[in-house]
PDB file of C-alpha atoms and ligand atoms in Angstrom:
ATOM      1  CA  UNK H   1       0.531 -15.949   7.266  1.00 96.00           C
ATOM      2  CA  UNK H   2      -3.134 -16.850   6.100  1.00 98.00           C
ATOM      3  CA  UNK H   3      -3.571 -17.460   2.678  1.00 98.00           C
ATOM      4  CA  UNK H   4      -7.331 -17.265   1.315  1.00 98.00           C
ATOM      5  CA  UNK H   5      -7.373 -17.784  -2.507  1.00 98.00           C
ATOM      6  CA  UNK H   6     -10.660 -16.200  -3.840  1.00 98.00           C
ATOM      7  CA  UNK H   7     -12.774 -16.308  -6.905  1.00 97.00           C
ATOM      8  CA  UNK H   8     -12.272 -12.827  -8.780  1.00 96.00           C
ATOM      9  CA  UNK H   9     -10.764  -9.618  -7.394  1.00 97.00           C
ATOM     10  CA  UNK H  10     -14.049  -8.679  -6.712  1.00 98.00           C
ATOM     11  CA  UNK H  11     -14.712 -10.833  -3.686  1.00 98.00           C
ATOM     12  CA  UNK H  12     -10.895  -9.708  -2.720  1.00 98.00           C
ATOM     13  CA  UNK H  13     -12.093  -5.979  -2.688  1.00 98.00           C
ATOM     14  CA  UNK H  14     -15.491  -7.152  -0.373  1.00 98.00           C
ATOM     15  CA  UNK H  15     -13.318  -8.844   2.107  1.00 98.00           C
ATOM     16  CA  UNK H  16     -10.272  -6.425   2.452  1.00 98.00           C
ATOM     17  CA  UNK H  17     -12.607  -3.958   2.447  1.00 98.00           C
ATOM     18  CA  UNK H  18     -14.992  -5.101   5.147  1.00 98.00           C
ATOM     19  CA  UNK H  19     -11.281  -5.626   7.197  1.00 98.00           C
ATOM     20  CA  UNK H  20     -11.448  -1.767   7.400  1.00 98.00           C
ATOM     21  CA  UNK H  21     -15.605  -1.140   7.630  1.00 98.00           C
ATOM     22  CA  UNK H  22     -14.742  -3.445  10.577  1.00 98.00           C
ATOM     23  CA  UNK H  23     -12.069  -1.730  11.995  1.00 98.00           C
ATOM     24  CA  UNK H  24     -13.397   1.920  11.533  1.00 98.00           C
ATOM     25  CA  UNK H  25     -16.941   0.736  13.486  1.00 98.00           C
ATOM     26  CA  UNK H  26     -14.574  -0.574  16.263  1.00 98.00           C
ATOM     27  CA  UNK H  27     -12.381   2.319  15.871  1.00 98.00           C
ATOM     28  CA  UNK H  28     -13.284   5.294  14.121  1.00 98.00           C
ATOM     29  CA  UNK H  29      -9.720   7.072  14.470  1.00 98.00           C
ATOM     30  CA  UNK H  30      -8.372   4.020  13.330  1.00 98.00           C
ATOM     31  CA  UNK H  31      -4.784   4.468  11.649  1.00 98.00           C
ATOM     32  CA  UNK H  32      -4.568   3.067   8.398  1.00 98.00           C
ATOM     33  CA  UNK H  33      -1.939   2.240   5.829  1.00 98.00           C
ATOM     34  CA  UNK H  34      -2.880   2.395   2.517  1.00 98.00           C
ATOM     35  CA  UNK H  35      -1.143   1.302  -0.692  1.00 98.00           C
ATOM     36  CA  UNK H  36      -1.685   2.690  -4.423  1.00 98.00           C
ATOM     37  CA  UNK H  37      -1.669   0.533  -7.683  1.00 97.00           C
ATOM     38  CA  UNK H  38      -4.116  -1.415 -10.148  1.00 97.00           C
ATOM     39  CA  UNK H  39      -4.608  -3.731  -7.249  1.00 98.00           C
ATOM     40  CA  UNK H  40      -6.415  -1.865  -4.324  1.00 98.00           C
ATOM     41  CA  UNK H  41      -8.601  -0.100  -6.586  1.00 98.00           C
ATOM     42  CA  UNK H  42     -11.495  -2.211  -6.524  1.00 98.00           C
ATOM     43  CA  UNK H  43     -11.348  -2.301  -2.607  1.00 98.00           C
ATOM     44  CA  UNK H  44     -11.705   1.334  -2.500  1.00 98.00           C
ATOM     45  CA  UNK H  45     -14.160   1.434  -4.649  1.00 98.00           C
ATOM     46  CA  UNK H  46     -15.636  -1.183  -2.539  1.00 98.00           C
ATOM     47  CA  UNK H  47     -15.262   1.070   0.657  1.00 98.00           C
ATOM     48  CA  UNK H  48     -16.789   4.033  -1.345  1.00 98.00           C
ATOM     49  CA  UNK H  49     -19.667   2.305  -1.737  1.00 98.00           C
ATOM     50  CA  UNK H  50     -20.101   1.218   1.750  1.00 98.00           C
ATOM     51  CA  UNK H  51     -19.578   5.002   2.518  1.00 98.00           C
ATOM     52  CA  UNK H  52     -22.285   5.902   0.211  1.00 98.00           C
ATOM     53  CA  UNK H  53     -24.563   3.682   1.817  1.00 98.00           C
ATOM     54  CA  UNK H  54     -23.617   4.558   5.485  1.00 98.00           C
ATOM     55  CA  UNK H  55     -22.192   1.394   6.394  1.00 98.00           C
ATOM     56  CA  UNK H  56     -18.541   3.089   7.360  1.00 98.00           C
ATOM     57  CA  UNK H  57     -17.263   6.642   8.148  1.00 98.00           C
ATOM     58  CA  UNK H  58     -13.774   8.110   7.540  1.00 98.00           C
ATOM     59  CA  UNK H  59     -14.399  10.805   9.573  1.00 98.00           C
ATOM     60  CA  UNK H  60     -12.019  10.621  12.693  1.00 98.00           C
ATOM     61  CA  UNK H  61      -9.590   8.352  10.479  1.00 98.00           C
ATOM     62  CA  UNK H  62      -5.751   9.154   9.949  1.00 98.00           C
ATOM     63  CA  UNK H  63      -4.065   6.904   7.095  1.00 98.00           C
ATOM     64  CA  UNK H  64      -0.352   7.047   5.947  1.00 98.00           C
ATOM     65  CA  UNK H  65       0.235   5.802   2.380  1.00 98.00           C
ATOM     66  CA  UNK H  66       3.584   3.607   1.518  1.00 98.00           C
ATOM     67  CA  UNK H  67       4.818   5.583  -1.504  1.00 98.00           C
ATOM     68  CA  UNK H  68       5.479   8.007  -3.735  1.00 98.00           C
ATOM     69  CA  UNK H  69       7.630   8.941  -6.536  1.00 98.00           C
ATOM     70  CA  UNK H  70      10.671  11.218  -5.918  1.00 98.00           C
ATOM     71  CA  UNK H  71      10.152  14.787  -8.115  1.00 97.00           C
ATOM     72  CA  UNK H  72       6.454  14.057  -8.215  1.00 97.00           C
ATOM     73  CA  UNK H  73       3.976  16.870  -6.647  1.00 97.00           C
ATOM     74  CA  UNK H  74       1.055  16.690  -5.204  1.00 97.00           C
ATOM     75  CA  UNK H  75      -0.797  17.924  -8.162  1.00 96.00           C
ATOM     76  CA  UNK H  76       1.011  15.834 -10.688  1.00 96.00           C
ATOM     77  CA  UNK H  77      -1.765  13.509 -12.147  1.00 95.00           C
ATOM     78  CA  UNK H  78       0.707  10.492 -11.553  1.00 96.00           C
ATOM     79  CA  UNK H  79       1.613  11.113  -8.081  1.00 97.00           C
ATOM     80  CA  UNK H  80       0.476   8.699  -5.353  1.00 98.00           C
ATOM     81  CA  UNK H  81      -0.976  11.728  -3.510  1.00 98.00           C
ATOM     82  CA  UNK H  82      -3.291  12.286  -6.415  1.00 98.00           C
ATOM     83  CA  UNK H  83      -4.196   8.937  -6.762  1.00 98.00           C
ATOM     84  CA  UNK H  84      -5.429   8.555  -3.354  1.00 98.00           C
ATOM     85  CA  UNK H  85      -7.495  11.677  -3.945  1.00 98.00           C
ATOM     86  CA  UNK H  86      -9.053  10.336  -6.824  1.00 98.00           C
ATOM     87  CA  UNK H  87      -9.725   6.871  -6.214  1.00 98.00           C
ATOM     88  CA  UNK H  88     -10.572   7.163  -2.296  1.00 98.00           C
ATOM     89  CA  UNK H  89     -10.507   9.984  -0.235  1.00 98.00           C
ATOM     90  CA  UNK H  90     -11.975  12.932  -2.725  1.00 98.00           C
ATOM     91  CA  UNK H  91     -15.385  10.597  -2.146  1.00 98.00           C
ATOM     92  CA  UNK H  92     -15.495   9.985   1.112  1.00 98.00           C
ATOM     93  CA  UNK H  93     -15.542  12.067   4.360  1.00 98.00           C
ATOM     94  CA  UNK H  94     -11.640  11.514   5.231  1.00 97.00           C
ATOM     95  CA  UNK H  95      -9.891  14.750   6.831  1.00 98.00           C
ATOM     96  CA  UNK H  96      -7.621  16.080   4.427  1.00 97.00           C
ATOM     97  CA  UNK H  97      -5.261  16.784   7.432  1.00 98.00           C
ATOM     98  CA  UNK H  98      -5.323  13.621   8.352  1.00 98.00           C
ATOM     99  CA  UNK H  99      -4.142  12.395   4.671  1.00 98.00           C
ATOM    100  CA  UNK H 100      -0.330  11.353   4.785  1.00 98.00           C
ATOM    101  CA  UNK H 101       1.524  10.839   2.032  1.00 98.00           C
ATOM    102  CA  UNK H 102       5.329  11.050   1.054  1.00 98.00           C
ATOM    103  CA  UNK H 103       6.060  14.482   0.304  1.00 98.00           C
ATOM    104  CA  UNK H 104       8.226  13.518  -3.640  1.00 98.00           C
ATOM    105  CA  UNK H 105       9.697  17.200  -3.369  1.00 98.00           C
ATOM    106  CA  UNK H 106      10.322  17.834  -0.049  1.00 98.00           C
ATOM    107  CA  UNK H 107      13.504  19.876  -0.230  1.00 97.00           C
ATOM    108  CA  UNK H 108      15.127  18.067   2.652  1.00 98.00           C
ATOM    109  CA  UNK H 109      13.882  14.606   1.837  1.00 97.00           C
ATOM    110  CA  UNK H 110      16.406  13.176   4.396  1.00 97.00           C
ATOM    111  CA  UNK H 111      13.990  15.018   7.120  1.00 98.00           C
ATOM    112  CA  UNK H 112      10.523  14.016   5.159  1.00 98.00           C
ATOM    113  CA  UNK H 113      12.048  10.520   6.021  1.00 98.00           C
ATOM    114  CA  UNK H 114      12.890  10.619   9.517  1.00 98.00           C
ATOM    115  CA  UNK H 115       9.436  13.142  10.272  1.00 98.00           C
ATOM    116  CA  UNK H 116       7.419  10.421   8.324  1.00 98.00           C
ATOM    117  CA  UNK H 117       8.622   7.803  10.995  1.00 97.00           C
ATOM    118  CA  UNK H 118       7.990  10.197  13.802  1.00 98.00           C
ATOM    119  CA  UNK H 119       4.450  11.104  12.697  1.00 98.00           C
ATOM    120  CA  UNK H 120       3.506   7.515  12.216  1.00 98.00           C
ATOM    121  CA  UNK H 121       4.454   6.725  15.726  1.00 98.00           C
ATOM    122  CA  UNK H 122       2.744   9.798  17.138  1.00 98.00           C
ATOM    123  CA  UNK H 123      -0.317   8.297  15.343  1.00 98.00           C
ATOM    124  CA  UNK H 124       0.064   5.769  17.792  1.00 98.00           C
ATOM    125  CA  UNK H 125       1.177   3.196  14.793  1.00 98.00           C
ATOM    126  CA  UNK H 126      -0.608   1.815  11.751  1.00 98.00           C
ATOM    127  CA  UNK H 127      -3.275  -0.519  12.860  1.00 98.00           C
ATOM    128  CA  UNK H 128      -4.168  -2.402   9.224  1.00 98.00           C
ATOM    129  CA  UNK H 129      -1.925  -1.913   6.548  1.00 98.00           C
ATOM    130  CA  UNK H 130      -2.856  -2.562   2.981  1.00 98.00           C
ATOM    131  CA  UNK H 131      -0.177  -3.739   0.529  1.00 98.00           C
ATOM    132  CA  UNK H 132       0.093  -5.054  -2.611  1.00 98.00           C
ATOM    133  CA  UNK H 133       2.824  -6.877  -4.573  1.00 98.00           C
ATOM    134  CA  UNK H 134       5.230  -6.126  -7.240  1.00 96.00           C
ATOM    135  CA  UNK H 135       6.402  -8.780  -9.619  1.00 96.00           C
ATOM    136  CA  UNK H 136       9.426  -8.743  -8.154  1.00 96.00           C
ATOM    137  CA  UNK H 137       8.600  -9.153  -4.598  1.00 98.00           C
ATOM    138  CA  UNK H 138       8.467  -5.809  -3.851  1.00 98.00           C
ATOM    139  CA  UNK H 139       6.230  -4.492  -0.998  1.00 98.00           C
ATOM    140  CA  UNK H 140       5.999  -0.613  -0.794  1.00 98.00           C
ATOM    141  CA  UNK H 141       8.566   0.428  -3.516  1.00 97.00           C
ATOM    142  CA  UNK H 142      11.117  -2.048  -1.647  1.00 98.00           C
ATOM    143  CA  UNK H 143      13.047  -3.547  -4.164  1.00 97.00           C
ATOM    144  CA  UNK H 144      14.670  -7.050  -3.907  1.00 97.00           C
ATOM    145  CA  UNK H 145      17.934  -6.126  -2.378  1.00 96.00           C
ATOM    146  CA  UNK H 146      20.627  -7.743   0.019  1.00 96.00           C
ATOM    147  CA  UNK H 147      19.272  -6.512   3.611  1.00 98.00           C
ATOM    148  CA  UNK H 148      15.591  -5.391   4.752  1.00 98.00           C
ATOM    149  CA  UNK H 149      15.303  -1.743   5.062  1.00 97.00           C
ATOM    150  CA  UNK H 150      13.939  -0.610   8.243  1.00 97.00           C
ATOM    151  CA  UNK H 151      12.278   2.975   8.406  1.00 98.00           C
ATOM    152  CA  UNK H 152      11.320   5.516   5.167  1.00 98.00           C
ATOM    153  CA  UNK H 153      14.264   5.996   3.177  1.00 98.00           C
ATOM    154  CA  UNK H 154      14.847   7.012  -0.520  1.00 98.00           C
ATOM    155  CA  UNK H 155      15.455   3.904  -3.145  1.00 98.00           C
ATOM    156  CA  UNK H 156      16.087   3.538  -6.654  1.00 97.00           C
ATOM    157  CA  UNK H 157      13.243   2.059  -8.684  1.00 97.00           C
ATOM    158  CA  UNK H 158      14.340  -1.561 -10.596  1.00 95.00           C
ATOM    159  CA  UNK H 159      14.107  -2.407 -14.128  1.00 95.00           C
ATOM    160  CA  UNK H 160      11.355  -4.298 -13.261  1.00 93.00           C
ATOM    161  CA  UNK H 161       9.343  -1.988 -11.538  1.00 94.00           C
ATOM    162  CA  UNK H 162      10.106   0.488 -14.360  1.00 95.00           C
ATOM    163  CA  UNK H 163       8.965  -2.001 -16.774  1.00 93.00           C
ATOM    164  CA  UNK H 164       6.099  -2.440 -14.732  1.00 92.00           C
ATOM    165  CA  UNK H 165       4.750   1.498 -13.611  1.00 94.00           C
ATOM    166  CA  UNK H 166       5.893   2.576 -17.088  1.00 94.00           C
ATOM    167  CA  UNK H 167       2.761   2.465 -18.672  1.00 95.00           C
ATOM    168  CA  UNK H 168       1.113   5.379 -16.717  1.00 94.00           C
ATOM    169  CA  UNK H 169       3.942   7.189 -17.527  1.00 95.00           C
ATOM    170  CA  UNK H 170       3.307   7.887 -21.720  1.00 91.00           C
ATOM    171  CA  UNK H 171       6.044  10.436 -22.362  1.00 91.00           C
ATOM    172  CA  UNK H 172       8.349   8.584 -20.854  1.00 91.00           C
ATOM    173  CA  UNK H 173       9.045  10.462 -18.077  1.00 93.00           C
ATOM    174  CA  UNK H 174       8.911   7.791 -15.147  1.00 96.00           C
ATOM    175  CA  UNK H 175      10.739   9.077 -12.015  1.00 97.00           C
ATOM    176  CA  UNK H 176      13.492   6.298 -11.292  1.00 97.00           C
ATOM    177  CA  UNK H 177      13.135   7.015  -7.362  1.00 98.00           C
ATOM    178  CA  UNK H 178      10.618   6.684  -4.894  1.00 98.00           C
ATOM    179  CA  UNK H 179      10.109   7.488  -1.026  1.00 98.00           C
ATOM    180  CA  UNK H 180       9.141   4.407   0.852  1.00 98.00           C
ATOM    181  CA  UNK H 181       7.879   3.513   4.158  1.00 98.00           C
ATOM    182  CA  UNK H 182      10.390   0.798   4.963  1.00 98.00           C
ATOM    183  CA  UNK H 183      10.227  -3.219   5.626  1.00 98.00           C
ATOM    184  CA  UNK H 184      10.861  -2.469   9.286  1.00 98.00           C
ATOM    185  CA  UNK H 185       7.226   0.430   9.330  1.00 96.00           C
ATOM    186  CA  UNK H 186       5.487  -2.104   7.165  1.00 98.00           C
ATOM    187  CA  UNK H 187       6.393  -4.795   9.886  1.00 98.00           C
ATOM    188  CA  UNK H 188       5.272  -2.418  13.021  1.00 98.00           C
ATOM    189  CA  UNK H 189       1.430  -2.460  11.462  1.00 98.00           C
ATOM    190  CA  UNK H 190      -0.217  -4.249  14.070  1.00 98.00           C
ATOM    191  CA  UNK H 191      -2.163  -6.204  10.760  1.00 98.00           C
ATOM    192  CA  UNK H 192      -1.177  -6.548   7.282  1.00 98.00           C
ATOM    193  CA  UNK H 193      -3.248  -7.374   4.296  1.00 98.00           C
ATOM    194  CA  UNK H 194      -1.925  -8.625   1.260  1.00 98.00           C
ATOM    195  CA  UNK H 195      -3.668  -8.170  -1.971  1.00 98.00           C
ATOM    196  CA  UNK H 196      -2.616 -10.309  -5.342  1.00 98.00           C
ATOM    197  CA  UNK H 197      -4.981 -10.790  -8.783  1.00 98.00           C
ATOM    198  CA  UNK H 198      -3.328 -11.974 -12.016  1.00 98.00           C
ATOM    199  CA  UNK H 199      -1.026 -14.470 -13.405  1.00 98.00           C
ATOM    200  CA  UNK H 200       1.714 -11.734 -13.027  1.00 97.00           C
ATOM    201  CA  UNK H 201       1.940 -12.012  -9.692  1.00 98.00           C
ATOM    202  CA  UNK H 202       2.209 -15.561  -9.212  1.00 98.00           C
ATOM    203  CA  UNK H 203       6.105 -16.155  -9.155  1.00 98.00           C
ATOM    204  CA  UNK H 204       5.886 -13.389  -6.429  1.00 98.00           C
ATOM    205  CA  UNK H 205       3.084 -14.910  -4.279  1.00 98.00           C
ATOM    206  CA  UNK H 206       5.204 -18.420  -4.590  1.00 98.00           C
ATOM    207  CA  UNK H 207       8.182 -17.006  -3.517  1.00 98.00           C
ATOM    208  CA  UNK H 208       6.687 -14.861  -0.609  1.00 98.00           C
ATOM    209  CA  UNK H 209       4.859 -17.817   0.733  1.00 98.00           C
ATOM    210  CA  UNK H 210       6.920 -20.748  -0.503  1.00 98.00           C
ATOM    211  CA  UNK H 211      10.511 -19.530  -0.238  1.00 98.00           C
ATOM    212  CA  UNK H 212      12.472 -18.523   2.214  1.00 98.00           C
ATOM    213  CA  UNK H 213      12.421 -15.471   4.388  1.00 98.00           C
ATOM    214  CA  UNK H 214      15.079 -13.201   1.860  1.00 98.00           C
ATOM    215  CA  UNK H 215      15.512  -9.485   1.189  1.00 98.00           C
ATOM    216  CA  UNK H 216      15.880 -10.352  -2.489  1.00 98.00           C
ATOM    217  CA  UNK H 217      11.677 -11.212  -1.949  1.00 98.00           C
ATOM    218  CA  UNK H 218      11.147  -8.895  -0.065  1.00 98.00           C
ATOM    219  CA  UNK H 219       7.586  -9.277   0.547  1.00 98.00           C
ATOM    220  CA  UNK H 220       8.730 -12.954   2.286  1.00 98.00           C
ATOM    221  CA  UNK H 221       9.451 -10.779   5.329  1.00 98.00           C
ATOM    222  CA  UNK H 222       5.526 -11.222   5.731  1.00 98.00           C
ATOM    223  CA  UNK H 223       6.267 -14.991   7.018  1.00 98.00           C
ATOM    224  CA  UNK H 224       7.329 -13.019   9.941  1.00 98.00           C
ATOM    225  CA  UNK H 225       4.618 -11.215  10.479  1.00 98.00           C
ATOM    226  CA  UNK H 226       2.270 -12.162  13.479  1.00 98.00           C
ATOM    227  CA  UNK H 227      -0.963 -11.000  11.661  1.00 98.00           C
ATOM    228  CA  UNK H 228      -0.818 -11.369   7.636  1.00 98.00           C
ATOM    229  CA  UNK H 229      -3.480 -11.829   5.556  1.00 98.00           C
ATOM    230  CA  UNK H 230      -2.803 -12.924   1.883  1.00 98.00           C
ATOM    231  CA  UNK H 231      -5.854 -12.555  -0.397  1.00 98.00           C
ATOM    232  CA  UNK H 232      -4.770 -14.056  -4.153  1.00 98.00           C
ATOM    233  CA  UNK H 233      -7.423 -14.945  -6.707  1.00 98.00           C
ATOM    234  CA  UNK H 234      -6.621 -17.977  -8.746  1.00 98.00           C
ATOM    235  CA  UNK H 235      -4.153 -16.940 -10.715  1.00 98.00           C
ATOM    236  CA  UNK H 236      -2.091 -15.213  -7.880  1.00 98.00           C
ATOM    237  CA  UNK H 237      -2.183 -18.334  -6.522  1.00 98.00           C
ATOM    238  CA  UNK H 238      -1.709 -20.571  -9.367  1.00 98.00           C
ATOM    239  CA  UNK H 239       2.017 -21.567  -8.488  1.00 98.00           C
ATOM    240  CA  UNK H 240       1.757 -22.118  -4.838  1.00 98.00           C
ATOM    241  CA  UNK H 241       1.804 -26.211  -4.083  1.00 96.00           C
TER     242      UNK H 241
HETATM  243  C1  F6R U 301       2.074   1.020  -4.261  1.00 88.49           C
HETATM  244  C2  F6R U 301       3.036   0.037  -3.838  1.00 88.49           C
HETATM  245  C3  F6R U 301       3.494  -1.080  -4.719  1.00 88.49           C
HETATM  246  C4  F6R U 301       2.348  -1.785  -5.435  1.00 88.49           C
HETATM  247  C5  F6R U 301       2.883  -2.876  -6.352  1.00 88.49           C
HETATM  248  C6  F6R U 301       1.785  -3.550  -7.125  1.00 88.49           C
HETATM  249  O1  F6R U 301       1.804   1.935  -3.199  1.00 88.49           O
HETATM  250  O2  F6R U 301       3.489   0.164  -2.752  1.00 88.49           O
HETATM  251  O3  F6R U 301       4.196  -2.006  -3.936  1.00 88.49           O
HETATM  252  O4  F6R U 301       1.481  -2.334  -4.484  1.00 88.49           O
HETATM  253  O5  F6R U 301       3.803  -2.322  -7.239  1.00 88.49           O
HETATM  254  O6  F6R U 301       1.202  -2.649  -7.997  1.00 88.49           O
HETATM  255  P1  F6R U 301      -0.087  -3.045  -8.844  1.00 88.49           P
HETATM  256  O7  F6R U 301      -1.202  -3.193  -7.871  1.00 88.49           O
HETATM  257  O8  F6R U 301      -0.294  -1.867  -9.762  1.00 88.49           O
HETATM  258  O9  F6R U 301       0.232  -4.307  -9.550  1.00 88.49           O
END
C-alpha cells in the first residue's frame, strides 16, 4: 500500500484524477471501476474539467461501477446509476453502452450477479479501480463481516452504513440491500485507488492500514493488494502513527 496524505480533497481529486487522464492517454479503452459517494465527487468534477479542456477523452472507455441499491431503478434520483449520470458521464463523451452499473431490479438478481462477473472479465478486467471508504471499513457496500466475499453478490446494508447513506434518503425510504462487486473483483483490478477526506474516516483509514488484514475491516484486504494507492487528507489520516 502507498499512503500519500494531502492538503485538502482538492489536491486528492487532481491526483486521482490525473491517475485516469493518464491512463485513458495510454489507453483510451481503458476499463475503469468507478465508485459513487460524497468522496469521488470532486475527482470527477476534476476529470470533467480536464474533458472540457481536451486534456482526456472517454470516448473508447468501458467503466463498471461497485454498487447499487437493491429496488432502486435507473431513473430513481438516488440510484448509483443516476448518480454517475449526473456527476460524470452525462458531461463527458463516455458511451452510454459502455456504462455498467448494477442492475437494483433485475428480476433474477442471482444472474445480474454472476453476468456482472462475466462481463467484467470479458472487458478484459478493471484496470484502475476507484474506491472509497465507509466508516466502517467498508469498500464497495462490503460490510465488516466474518469472511471476504469474492464475486458480486447481494448483502444487507449495516446500521452503520444506514446511519451513514440515510441522509439522501429524506422520507425515509433507504433500501437496506445493495448489489456489490465483491472483495475478490475489487482485488482482480490490476490498480486500486483509495480515496479518504474527513475526520469520519479516520478510525477506518487506521484500521485498514494499521490493523490487521480482517474481514470485519474489510477495506484491510487492500494490504494485499500489489498496487494500492491511499490518498487521505489530514484528517483521514489523523490517527495513523
Ligand atoms: C460507493 C461505495 C461506498 C462508498 C463509501 C464512502 O459506490 O462503494 O463504499 O465509497 O460508503 O462513501 P462517502 O464517499 O459518501 O463517504
Amino acid at each position: 500500500m502507498r499512503v500519500i496524505i494531502l492538503e485538502s480533497a482538492a489536491d486528492i481529486a487532481v491526483q486521482a484524477g490525473n491517475i485516469f487522464v493518464e491512463l485513458l492517454k495510454e489507453k483510451p479503452d481503458a476499463v475503469l471501476g468507478l465508485a459513487t459517494g460524497a468522496t469521488p465527487v470532486p475527482t470527477y468534477k476534476y476529470l470533467i474539467d480536464c474533458y472540457n479542456k481536451g486534456k482526456v477523452s472517454f470516448k473508447d472507455a468501458v467503466s463498471f461501477n461497485l454498487d447499487e441499491y437493491i429496488g432502486l431503478n435507473k431513473e430513481h434520483p438516488n440510484s448509483y446509476y443516476f448518480f454517475m449520470m449526473d456527476m460524470l458521464f452525462s458531461h463527458v463523451n463516455m458511451r452510454k453502452d459502455m456504462i455498467h452499473v448494477p442492475n437494483g431490479v433485475a428480476e433474477d438478481i442471482e444472474k445480474e450477479c454472476r453476468d456482472y462477473d462475466a462481463l467484467i472479465e470479458q472487458f478484459g478486467g478493471i484496470y484502475v479501480q476507484l474506491l472509497g471508504i465507509g466508516t466502517n471499513g467498508h469498500i464497495g457496500f462490503n460490510e465488516p463481516s466474518d469472511a471476504f466475499s469474492e464475486g458480486t453478490y447481494v448483502t444487507d446494508l449495516t446500521k452503520s452504513t444506514i446511519e451513514s447513506n440515510k441522509i439522501y434518503f429524506p422520507n425515509g425510504d433507504m433500501p437496506t440491500k445493495a448489489i456489490t462487486m465483491g472483495i475478490g473483483s475489487i482485488m482482480k483490478a490490476k490498480k486500486v485507488i483509495l480515496i479518504a477526506t474527513g475526520h469520519s474516516k479516520a478510525k477506518a483509514i487506521k484500521a485498514m492500514i494499521e490493523g490487521e488484514v480482517t474481514p470485519s475491516c474489510p477495506a484491510s484486504i487492500l494490504q494485499k493488494h500489489s498496487d494500492a494507492v491511499i490518498f487521505l487528507d489530514r484528517d483521514a489520516a489523523s490517527l495513523l502513527a
